[in-house]
């Protein structure tokens, strides 16, 4: 639009460009853009607007305008004061047969009882408000969906998320961390607001990501095609022994379901009850790279994963322990450890090293067992520790004499 001042011939060129990105809080400015933009076909369109109920009908008109122009990629982001004042997505969007990518934020959805988005392959839902039936109905109208991302917060009334999409290849779920102070004035959180069920039937899944407070996951089909998984579980402190057992069971069931991955990034959370869990009898025969965040209570999980990942090539460990108590449940070498590391592990990273005894035992184990190691990098958490750690490591024998050991 800025170039239109340079030449009269260019004055209206922008009105026919098939890519439209509108971000404004000024109603008149947005309306002016829609009044002038005449491209019959939209390859990509993004509308970001601070929505209020006084302009409800006008915003609906804008969205209907976009949906009527054979749009392929549509991003709608409505900033509102809460779900009571949010915009309900017009049904015209659900009849847009050209949509390939749809991203929604800050709207309410209630799809028609019967519809199809025959070309939709990627769907992002963030801060979207719906009941459970509209969520299931939305997915059932996307016959070729390959990529689904959505978040869950405590304004959701959904207790069961059913994801039955045979074509789905990528699934990303974000569950906002519990902020108890935010709910103190509301009398606390009900169990239904914390606990939920995700039921997944997606046999073609290749990528899985979860970040947040973990509840129950049920995979109705084995994930035989899964290649990569990234899991970051928020710390949760159970109230009693029964809740503790359920939480541990959820963590290790999820880990077991990811048995087929080649690339795994995993953080269990920092709950003491995890010290009672085990990955047994899970096997990770295809695992090539493991990124693991270690804390006081989960070093044994890392140890189990190494035992059951015979083809592991890259190991990247970040030490999340912040206090000296971490040595109580640190790395403990078992005399029955298999020597899988000797023939496959080529790259080793250990970050935020604090010079603790169990850290040195872990490094010692890796350097003694990994016969084909090509790169070993240690990053200390404090520059003053660099020489201390370097001196300790110089005394550790290495099986791979050609591997450079770097301390930063």
mmCIF file of N, CA and C in Angstrom, residues 202-280:
data_model
loop_
_atom_site.group_PDB
_atom_site.id
_atom_site.type_symbol
_atom_site.label_atom_id
_atom_site.label_comp_id
_atom_site.label_asym_id
_atom_site.label_seq_id
_atom_site.Cartn_x
_atom_site.Cartn_y
_atom_site.Cartn_z
ATOM 1 N N UNK A 202 -5.493 -42.058 15.797
ATOM 2 C CA UNK A 202 -4.774 -41.443 14.677
ATOM 3 C C UNK A 202 -3.598 -42.340 14.300
ATOM 4 N N UNK A 203 -3.874 -43.451 13.629
ATOM 5 C CA UNK A 203 -2.821 -44.429 13.331
ATOM 6 C C UNK A 203 -1.726 -43.925 12.400
ATOM 7 N N UNK A 204 -1.998 -42.832 11.661
ATOM 8 C CA UNK A 204 -0.990 -42.299 10.729
ATOM 9 C C UNK A 204 -0.079 -41.264 11.384
ATOM 10 N N UNK A 205 -0.240 -41.027 12.681
ATOM 11 C CA UNK A 205 0.483 -39.959 13.371
ATOM 12 C C UNK A 205 1.998 -40.142 13.269
ATOM 13 N N UNK A 206 2.673 -39.056 12.848
ATOM 14 C CA UNK A 206 4.136 -39.064 12.715
ATOM 15 C C UNK A 206 4.815 -38.149 13.730
ATOM 16 N N UNK A 207 4.074 -37.126 14.201
ATOM 17 C CA UNK A 207 4.649 -36.163 15.150
ATOM 18 C C UNK A 207 3.633 -35.889 16.253
ATOM 19 N N UNK A 208 4.098 -35.920 17.516
ATOM 20 C CA UNK A 208 3.230 -35.655 18.665
ATOM 21 C C UNK A 208 3.926 -34.700 19.616
ATOM 22 N N UNK A 209 3.184 -33.680 20.060
ATOM 23 C CA UNK A 209 3.737 -32.700 20.993
ATOM 24 C C UNK A 209 2.724 -32.421 22.096
ATOM 25 N N UNK A 210 3.219 -32.416 23.336
ATOM 26 C CA UNK A 210 2.370 -32.038 24.461
ATOM 27 C C UNK A 210 3.158 -31.154 25.403
ATOM 28 N N UNK A 211 2.503 -30.075 25.865
ATOM 29 C CA UNK A 211 3.144 -29.148 26.793
ATOM 30 C C UNK A 211 2.109 -28.695 27.811
ATOM 31 N N UNK A 212 2.334 -29.002 29.095
ATOM 32 C CA UNK A 212 1.404 -28.513 30.106
ATOM 33 C C UNK A 212 1.087 -29.526 31.178
ATOM 34 N N UNK A 213 -0.054 -29.321 31.820
ATOM 35 C CA UNK A 213 -0.511 -30.194 32.896
ATOM 36 C C UNK A 213 -1.070 -31.480 32.301
ATOM 37 N N UNK A 214 -0.521 -32.612 32.709
ATOM 38 C CA UNK A 214 -0.876 -33.888 32.101
ATOM 39 C C UNK A 214 -2.083 -34.516 32.787
ATOM 40 N N UNK A 215 -3.057 -34.927 31.975
ATOM 41 C CA UNK A 215 -4.155 -35.732 32.474
ATOM 42 C C UNK A 215 -4.129 -37.056 31.713
ATOM 43 N N UNK A 216 -5.271 -37.672 31.499
ATOM 44 C CA UNK A 216 -5.286 -39.019 30.916
ATOM 45 C C UNK A 216 -5.250 -38.984 29.390
ATOM 46 N N UNK A 217 -4.324 -39.766 28.816
ATOM 47 C CA UNK A 217 -4.246 -39.954 27.371
ATOM 48 C C UNK A 217 -4.544 -41.416 27.058
ATOM 49 N N UNK A 218 -5.419 -41.628 26.092
ATOM 50 C CA UNK A 218 -5.719 -42.983 25.630
ATOM 51 C C UNK A 218 -5.496 -43.024 24.129
ATOM 52 N N UNK A 219 -4.590 -43.884 23.686
ATOM 53 C CA UNK A 219 -4.331 -44.066 22.258
ATOM 54 C C UNK A 219 -5.049 -45.346 21.827
ATOM 55 N N UNK A 220 -6.063 -45.202 20.984
ATOM 56 C CA UNK A 220 -6.883 -46.343 20.586
ATOM 57 C C UNK A 220 -6.182 -47.215 19.556
ATOM 58 N N UNK A 221 -5.189 -46.666 18.869
ATOM 59 C CA UNK A 221 -4.385 -47.423 17.908
ATOM 60 C C UNK A 221 -2.914 -47.243 18.250
ATOM 61 N N UNK A 222 -2.108 -48.253 18.010
ATOM 62 C CA UNK A 222 -0.669 -48.123 18.230
ATOM 63 C C UNK A 222 -0.080 -47.087 17.277
ATOM 64 N N UNK A 223 0.913 -46.373 17.776
ATOM 65 C CA UNK A 223 1.523 -45.310 16.975
ATOM 66 C C UNK A 223 2.721 -45.867 16.210
ATOM 67 N N UNK A 224 2.427 -46.765 15.289
ATOM 68 C CA UNK A 224 3.488 -47.449 14.541
ATOM 69 C C UNK A 224 4.226 -46.538 13.580
ATOM 70 N N UNK A 225 3.623 -45.400 13.214
ATOM 71 C CA UNK A 225 4.254 -44.484 12.257
ATOM 72 C C UNK A 225 4.906 -43.282 12.931
ATOM 73 N N UNK A 226 4.879 -43.240 14.255
ATOM 74 C CA UNK A 226 5.406 -42.086 14.987
ATOM 75 C C UNK A 226 6.916 -41.969 14.818
ATOM 76 N N UNK A 227 7.363 -40.774 14.429
ATOM 77 C CA UNK A 227 8.784 -40.514 14.201
ATOM 78 C C UNK A 227 9.366 -39.594 15.278
ATOM 79 N N UNK A 228 8.599 -38.583 15.679
ATOM 80 C CA UNK A 228 9.115 -37.585 16.614
ATOM 81 C C UNK A 228 8.070 -37.245 17.663
ATOM 82 N N UNK A 229 8.528 -37.074 18.905
ATOM 83 C CA UNK A 229 7.630 -36.680 19.992
ATOM 84 C C UNK A 229 8.345 -35.697 20.906
ATOM 85 N N UNK A 230 7.619 -34.667 21.324
ATOM 86 C CA UNK A 230 8.138 -33.670 22.256
ATOM 87 C C UNK A 230 7.135 -33.526 23.399
ATOM 88 N N UNK A 231 7.570 -33.862 24.613
ATOM 89 C CA UNK A 231 6.673 -33.848 25.771
ATOM 90 C C UNK A 231 7.317 -33.039 26.886
ATOM 91 N N UNK A 232 6.585 -32.030 27.345
ATOM 92 C CA UNK A 232 7.043 -31.197 28.459
ATOM 93 C C UNK A 232 5.912 -31.119 29.482
ATOM 94 N N UNK A 233 6.023 -31.879 30.561
ATOM 95 C CA UNK A 233 4.964 -31.989 31.556
ATOM 96 C C UNK A 233 5.216 -30.987 32.678
ATOM 97 N N UNK A 234 4.204 -30.184 32.984
ATOM 98 C CA UNK A 234 4.327 -29.223 34.081
ATOM 99 C C UNK A 234 4.327 -29.950 35.418
ATOM 100 N N UNK A 235 5.083 -29.436 36.350
ATOM 101 C CA UNK A 235 5.167 -30.026 37.680
ATOM 102 C C UNK A 235 3.802 -30.021 38.358
ATOM 103 N N UNK A 236 3.479 -31.167 38.968
ATOM 104 C CA UNK A 236 2.187 -31.317 39.632
ATOM 105 C C UNK A 236 2.412 -32.035 40.960
ATOM 106 N N UNK A 237 1.870 -31.486 42.033
ATOM 107 C CA UNK A 237 2.012 -32.099 43.349
ATOM 108 C C UNK A 237 0.696 -32.749 43.767
ATOM 109 N N UNK A 238 0.643 -34.082 43.795
ATOM 110 C CA UNK A 238 -0.589 -34.787 44.179
ATOM 111 C C UNK A 238 -0.988 -34.487 45.623
ATOM 112 N N UNK A 239 -2.317 -34.548 45.877
ATOM 113 C CA UNK A 239 -2.821 -34.250 47.220
ATOM 114 C C UNK A 239 -2.789 -35.468 48.135
ATOM 115 N N UNK A 240 -2.876 -36.663 47.566
ATOM 116 C CA UNK A 240 -2.884 -37.873 48.397
ATOM 117 C C UNK A 240 -2.238 -39.015 47.626
ATOM 118 N N UNK A 241 -2.137 -40.174 48.274
ATOM 119 C CA UNK A 241 -1.449 -41.313 47.679
ATOM 120 C C UNK A 241 -2.145 -41.815 46.420
ATOM 121 N N UNK A 242 -3.472 -41.818 46.426
ATOM 122 C CA UNK A 242 -4.221 -42.282 45.255
ATOM 123 C C UNK A 242 -3.966 -41.385 44.052
ATOM 124 N N UNK A 243 -3.993 -40.085 44.264
ATOM 125 C CA UNK A 243 -3.727 -39.145 43.183
ATOM 126 C C UNK A 243 -2.284 -39.256 42.705
ATOM 127 N N UNK A 244 -1.387 -39.551 43.628
ATOM 128 C CA UNK A 244 0.025 -39.743 43.297
ATOM 129 C C UNK A 244 0.204 -40.927 42.356
ATOM 130 N N UNK A 245 -0.469 -42.047 42.668
ATOM 131 C CA UNK A 245 -0.362 -43.237 41.827
ATOM 132 C C UNK A 245 -0.935 -42.989 40.437
ATOM 133 N N UNK A 246 -2.049 -42.270 40.379
ATOM 134 C CA UNK A 246 -2.666 -41.960 39.085
ATOM 135 C C UNK A 246 -1.755 -41.097 38.230
ATOM 136 N N UNK A 247 -1.123 -40.118 38.863
ATOM 137 C CA UNK A 247 -0.236 -39.209 38.134
ATOM 138 C C UNK A 247 0.972 -39.960 37.566
ATOM 139 N N UNK A 248 1.596 -40.790 38.384
ATOM 140 C CA UNK A 248 2.749 -41.576 37.921
ATOM 141 C C UNK A 248 2.338 -42.489 36.778
ATOM 142 N N UNK A 249 1.169 -43.097 36.908
ATOM 143 C CA UNK A 249 0.669 -43.993 35.866
ATOM 144 C C UNK A 249 0.463 -43.246 34.553
ATOM 145 N N UNK A 250 -0.070 -42.016 34.622
ATOM 146 C CA UNK A 250 -0.290 -41.227 33.408
ATOM 147 C C UNK A 250 1.023 -40.914 32.706
ATOM 148 N N UNK A 251 2.039 -40.524 33.478
ATOM 149 C CA UNK A 251 3.332 -40.149 32.900
ATOM 150 C C UNK A 251 3.947 -41.323 32.151
ATOM 151 N N UNK A 252 3.989 -42.472 32.799
ATOM 152 C CA UNK A 252 4.687 -43.612 32.200
ATOM 153 C C UNK A 252 3.856 -44.316 31.132
ATOM 154 N N UNK A 253 2.530 -44.200 31.191
ATOM 155 C CA UNK A 253 1.709 -44.718 30.090
ATOM 156 C C UNK A 253 1.928 -43.906 28.824
ATOM 157 N N UNK A 254 2.026 -42.584 28.994
ATOM 158 C CA UNK A 254 2.280 -41.732 27.831
ATOM 159 C C UNK A 254 3.638 -42.047 27.232
ATOM 160 N N UNK A 255 4.646 -42.194 28.078
ATOM 161 C CA UNK A 255 5.985 -42.515 27.588
ATOM 162 C C UNK A 255 5.982 -43.852 26.847
ATOM 163 N N UNK A 256 5.292 -44.836 27.387
ATOM 164 C CA UNK A 256 5.232 -46.157 26.754
ATOM 165 C C UNK A 256 4.557 -46.106 25.386
ATOM 166 N N UNK A 257 3.573 -45.211 25.232
ATOM 167 C CA UNK A 257 2.858 -45.109 23.956
ATOM 168 C C UNK A 257 3.739 -44.564 22.843
ATOM 169 N N UNK A 258 4.852 -43.937 23.217
ATOM 170 C CA UNK A 258 5.742 -43.322 22.229
ATOM 171 C C UNK A 258 6.894 -44.253 21.836
ATOM 172 N N UNK A 259 6.709 -45.548 22.011
ATOM 173 C CA UNK A 259 7.770 -46.544 21.866
ATOM 174 C C UNK A 259 8.457 -46.529 20.499
ATOM 175 N N UNK A 260 7.757 -46.071 19.462
ATOM 176 C CA UNK A 260 8.276 -46.217 18.101
ATOM 177 C C UNK A 260 9.097 -45.022 17.620
ATOM 178 N N UNK A 261 9.221 -43.971 18.428
ATOM 179 C CA UNK A 261 9.843 -42.727 17.958
ATOM 180 C C UNK A 261 11.320 -42.903 17.615
ATOM 181 N N UNK A 262 11.763 -42.054 16.692
ATOM 182 C CA UNK A 262 13.191 -41.952 16.386
ATOM 183 C C UNK A 262 13.826 -40.771 17.114
ATOM 184 N N UNK A 263 12.999 -39.737 17.355
ATOM 185 C CA UNK A 263 13.495 -38.525 18.007
ATOM 186 C C UNK A 263 12.542 -38.190 19.158
ATOM 187 N N UNK A 264 13.086 -38.179 20.379
ATOM 188 C CA UNK A 264 12.250 -37.981 21.563
ATOM 189 C C UNK A 264 12.835 -36.897 22.452
ATOM 190 N N UNK A 265 11.978 -35.914 22.799
ATOM 191 C CA UNK A 265 12.307 -34.903 23.797
ATOM 192 C C UNK A 265 11.307 -35.072 24.930
ATOM 193 N N UNK A 266 11.805 -35.284 26.173
ATOM 194 C CA UNK A 266 10.896 -35.649 27.255
ATOM 195 C C UNK A 266 11.296 -35.007 28.567
ATOM 196 N N UNK A 267 10.304 -34.392 29.236
ATOM 197 C CA UNK A 267 10.480 -33.888 30.594
ATOM 198 C C UNK A 267 9.311 -34.376 31.424
ATOM 199 N N UNK A 268 9.595 -35.065 32.514
ATOM 200 C CA UNK A 268 8.568 -35.722 33.314
ATOM 201 C C UNK A 268 7.866 -34.794 34.287
ATOM 202 N N UNK A 269 8.367 -33.565 34.445
ATOM 203 C CA UNK A 269 7.914 -32.728 35.548
ATOM 204 C C UNK A 269 8.811 -32.984 36.750
ATOM 205 N N UNK A 270 8.636 -32.184 37.778
ATOM 206 C CA UNK A 270 9.549 -32.250 38.925
ATOM 207 C C UNK A 270 8.806 -32.655 40.184
ATOM 208 N N UNK A 271 8.090 -33.772 40.112
ATOM 209 C CA UNK A 271 7.310 -34.249 41.250
ATOM 210 C C UNK A 271 8.012 -35.430 41.912
ATOM 211 N N UNK A 272 8.044 -35.414 43.238
ATOM 212 C CA UNK A 272 8.755 -36.448 43.996
ATOM 213 C C UNK A 272 8.198 -37.838 43.736
ATOM 214 N N UNK A 273 6.882 -37.931 43.482
ATOM 215 C CA UNK A 273 6.264 -39.243 43.296
ATOM 216 C C UNK A 273 6.808 -39.982 42.082
ATOM 217 N N UNK A 274 7.451 -39.267 41.150
ATOM 218 C CA UNK A 274 7.982 -39.909 39.944
ATOM 219 C C UNK A 274 9.105 -40.891 40.260
ATOM 220 N N UNK A 275 9.711 -40.747 41.430
ATOM 221 C CA UNK A 275 10.793 -41.658 41.806
ATOM 222 C C UNK A 275 10.295 -43.091 41.951
ATOM 223 N N UNK A 276 8.957 -43.283 42.023
ATOM 224 C CA UNK A 276 8.385 -44.620 42.166
ATOM 225 C C UNK A 276 8.016 -45.254 40.829
ATOM 226 N N UNK A 277 8.182 -44.512 39.729
ATOM 227 C CA UNK A 277 7.750 -45.015 38.426
ATOM 228 C C UNK A 277 8.854 -45.749 37.676
ATOM 229 N N UNK A 278 8.449 -46.456 36.617
ATOM 230 C CA UNK A 278 9.411 -47.195 35.799
ATOM 231 C C UNK A 278 8.911 -47.283 34.363
ATOM 232 N N UNK A 279 9.853 -47.285 33.421
ATOM 233 C CA UNK A 279 9.485 -47.427 32.012
ATOM 234 C C UNK A 279 9.271 -48.890 31.623
ATOM 235 N N UNK A 280 9.628 -49.819 32.498
ATOM 236 C CA UNK A 280 9.475 -51.249 32.204
ATOM 237 C C UNK A 280 8.020 -51.571 31.861
#
